[in-house]
Short mmCIF file of the C-alpha atoms (twelve columns), coordinates in Angstrom:
data_MODEL
# 
_entry.id   MODEL 
# 
loop_
_atom_site.group_PDB 
_atom_site.id 
_atom_site.type_symbol 
_atom_site.label_atom_id 
_atom_site.label_alt_id 
_atom_site.label_comp_id 
_atom_site.label_asym_id 
_atom_site.label_seq_id 
_atom_site.Cartn_x 
_atom_site.Cartn_y 
_atom_site.Cartn_z 
_atom_site.pdbx_PDB_model_num 
ATOM 1  C CA . MET A 1  -0.155  -0.046 -0.097  1 
ATOM 2  C CA . ALA A 2  1.705   3.272  -0.937  1 
ATOM 3  C CA . GLN A 3  1.761   5.839  1.781   1 
ATOM 4  C CA . ILE A 4  1.401   9.864  1.282   1 
ATOM 5  C CA . SER A 5  4.032   11.980 1.644   1 
ATOM 6  C CA . PRO A 6  3.360   14.740 4.729   1 
ATOM 7  C CA . ASP A 7  4.200   17.309 2.110   1 
ATOM 8  C CA . HIS A 8  1.866   16.046 -0.311  1 
ATOM 9  C CA . LYS A 9  -1.375  18.613 -1.165  1 
ATOM 10 C CA . ALA A 10 -4.748  16.779 -1.122  1 
ATOM 11 C CA . ARG A 11 -6.636  17.950 -4.398  1 
ATOM 12 C CA . THR A 12 -9.800  19.320 -3.827  1 
ATOM 13 C CA . PRO A 13 -12.413 18.209 -6.279  1 
ATOM 14 C CA . PHE A 14 -12.831 20.544 -9.213  1 
ATOM 15 C CA . PHE A 15 -16.710 21.142 -8.850  1 
ATOM 16 C CA . SER A 16 -15.993 22.323 -5.179  1 
ATOM 17 C CA . ARG A 17 -13.525 24.812 -6.047  1 
ATOM 18 C CA . PRO A 18 -15.086 28.452 -5.472  1 
ATOM 19 C CA . ALA A 19 -13.896 29.984 -8.402  1 
ATOM 20 C CA . VAL A 20 -15.438 27.319 -10.543 1 
ATOM 21 C CA . ARG A 21 -18.594 27.439 -8.559  1 
ATOM 22 C CA . ARG A 22 -18.665 31.036 -9.142  1 
ATOM 23 C CA . PHE A 23 -18.015 30.740 -12.985 1 
ATOM 24 C CA . ALA A 24 -20.117 27.800 -13.496 1 
ATOM 25 C CA . PRO A 25 -23.786 29.907 -13.636 1 
ATOM 26 C CA . PHE A 26 -22.248 32.485 -15.616 1 
ATOM 27 C CA . VAL A 27 -21.051 30.010 -18.465 1 
ATOM 28 C CA . LEU A 28 -25.065 28.216 -18.236 1 
ATOM 29 C CA . ILE A 29 -26.762 31.805 -18.076 1 
ATOM 30 C CA . THR A 30 -24.503 32.749 -21.100 1 
ATOM 31 C CA . ALA A 31 -25.045 29.145 -23.292 1 
ATOM 32 C CA . VAL A 32 -28.927 29.501 -22.724 1 
ATOM 33 C CA . ALA A 33 -28.708 33.493 -23.331 1 
ATOM 34 C CA . LEU A 34 -26.811 32.695 -26.972 1 
ATOM 35 C CA . ILE A 35 -29.145 30.103 -27.864 1 
ATOM 36 C CA . PHE A 36 -32.009 32.277 -27.410 1 
ATOM 37 C CA . ILE A 37 -30.394 35.063 -29.329 1 
ATOM 38 C CA . PHE A 38 -28.965 33.160 -32.343 1 
ATOM 39 C CA . GLU A 39 -32.916 31.036 -32.559 1 
ATOM 40 C CA . ASN A 40 -34.884 34.750 -32.956 1 
ATOM 41 C CA . ARG A 41 -33.694 35.139 -36.918 1 
ATOM 42 C CA . SER A 42 -36.638 37.776 -37.937 1 
ATOM 43 C CA . ASP A 43 -36.219 41.198 -38.634 1 
ATOM 44 C CA . VAL A 44 -37.446 44.259 -36.515 1 
ATOM 45 C CA . GLU A 45 -37.782 47.695 -36.544 1 
ATOM 46 C CA . ILE A 46 -35.870 49.298 -33.790 1 
ATOM 47 C CA . ARG A 47 -36.351 53.207 -33.235 1 
ATOM 48 C CA . LEU A 48 -33.139 54.950 -32.437 1 
ATOM 49 C CA . LEU A 49 -34.297 58.235 -30.946 1 
ATOM 50 C CA . VAL A 50 -35.338 59.326 -34.250 1 
ATOM 51 C CA . PRO A 51 -34.231 57.294 -37.319 1 
ATOM 52 C CA . ILE A 52 -35.882 53.785 -37.611 1 
ATOM 53 C CA . VAL A 53 -33.438 50.857 -38.292 1 
ATOM 54 C CA . THR A 54 -34.384 47.479 -39.324 1 
ATOM 55 C CA . MET A 55 -31.915 44.910 -38.563 1 
ATOM 56 C CA . PRO A 56 -32.164 41.276 -37.856 1 
ATOM 57 C CA . LEU A 57 -33.747 40.583 -33.751 1 
ATOM 58 C CA . TRP A 58 -30.588 38.517 -32.951 1 
ATOM 59 C CA . GLY A 59 -28.396 41.074 -33.982 1 
ATOM 60 C CA . ALA A 60 -30.281 43.398 -31.276 1 
ATOM 61 C CA . LEU A 61 -30.644 41.246 -28.793 1 
ATOM 62 C CA . LEU A 62 -26.919 40.573 -28.926 1 
ATOM 63 C CA . ILE A 63 -26.132 44.144 -28.706 1 
ATOM 64 C CA . ALA A 64 -28.299 44.561 -25.820 1 
ATOM 65 C CA . TRP A 65 -26.823 41.412 -24.343 1 
ATOM 66 C CA . GLY A 66 -23.217 42.693 -24.456 1 
ATOM 67 C CA . LEU A 67 -23.997 46.192 -22.912 1 
ATOM 68 C CA . GLY A 68 -25.565 44.140 -20.439 1 
ATOM 69 C CA . MET A 69 -22.274 41.909 -19.720 1 
ATOM 70 C CA . LEU A 70 -20.188 45.123 -19.750 1 
ATOM 71 C CA . ALA A 71 -22.374 46.850 -16.972 1 
ATOM 72 C CA . CYS A 72 -22.162 43.358 -15.094 1 
ATOM 73 C CA . PHE A 73 -18.179 43.514 -15.408 1 
ATOM 74 C CA . PHE A 74 -18.082 47.188 -14.142 1 
ATOM 75 C CA . THR A 75 -19.830 46.667 -11.539 1 
ATOM 76 C CA . VAL A 76 -18.311 43.879 -9.714  1 
ATOM 77 C CA . ARG A 77 -14.967 45.215 -10.888 1 
ATOM 78 C CA . ARG A 78 -15.862 48.413 -9.214  1 
ATOM 79 C CA . ARG A 79 -17.361 46.418 -6.165  1 
ATOM 80 C CA . GLY A 80 -14.688 44.359 -5.629  1 
ATOM 81 C CA . SER A 81 -12.174 46.949 -5.567  1 
ATOM 82 C CA . ARG A 82 -14.203 48.984 -3.012  1 
ATOM 83 C CA . HIS A 83 -14.976 46.058 -0.662  1 
ATOM 84 C CA . SER A 84 -10.606 45.846 -0.686  1 
ATOM 85 C CA . ARG A 85 -10.284 49.403 0.220   1 
ATOM 86 C CA . GLN A 86 -12.794 49.344 3.185   1 
ATOM 87 C CA . SER A 87 -11.064 46.048 4.990   1 
ATOM 88 C CA . LYS A 88 -7.525  47.854 5.363   1 
# 
């Protein structure tokens, strides 16, 4: 029987790691959102203040999704840096 040396680190299971548990819901929601976006292929008219633009619905949804991801990224980044400054 093989003995484990004292300096051998125990491996944590992949899905119990904190980074994976935070990232997994993001991947799942993103996959569902992208499937929804690319299944909507009809043309729509969108009013942008004054002009009316005709474009595929998937393009409009993809733009909205991208802007939402940017807003989320900046919000999470700002919140994380604010909490690290308060703890000092």
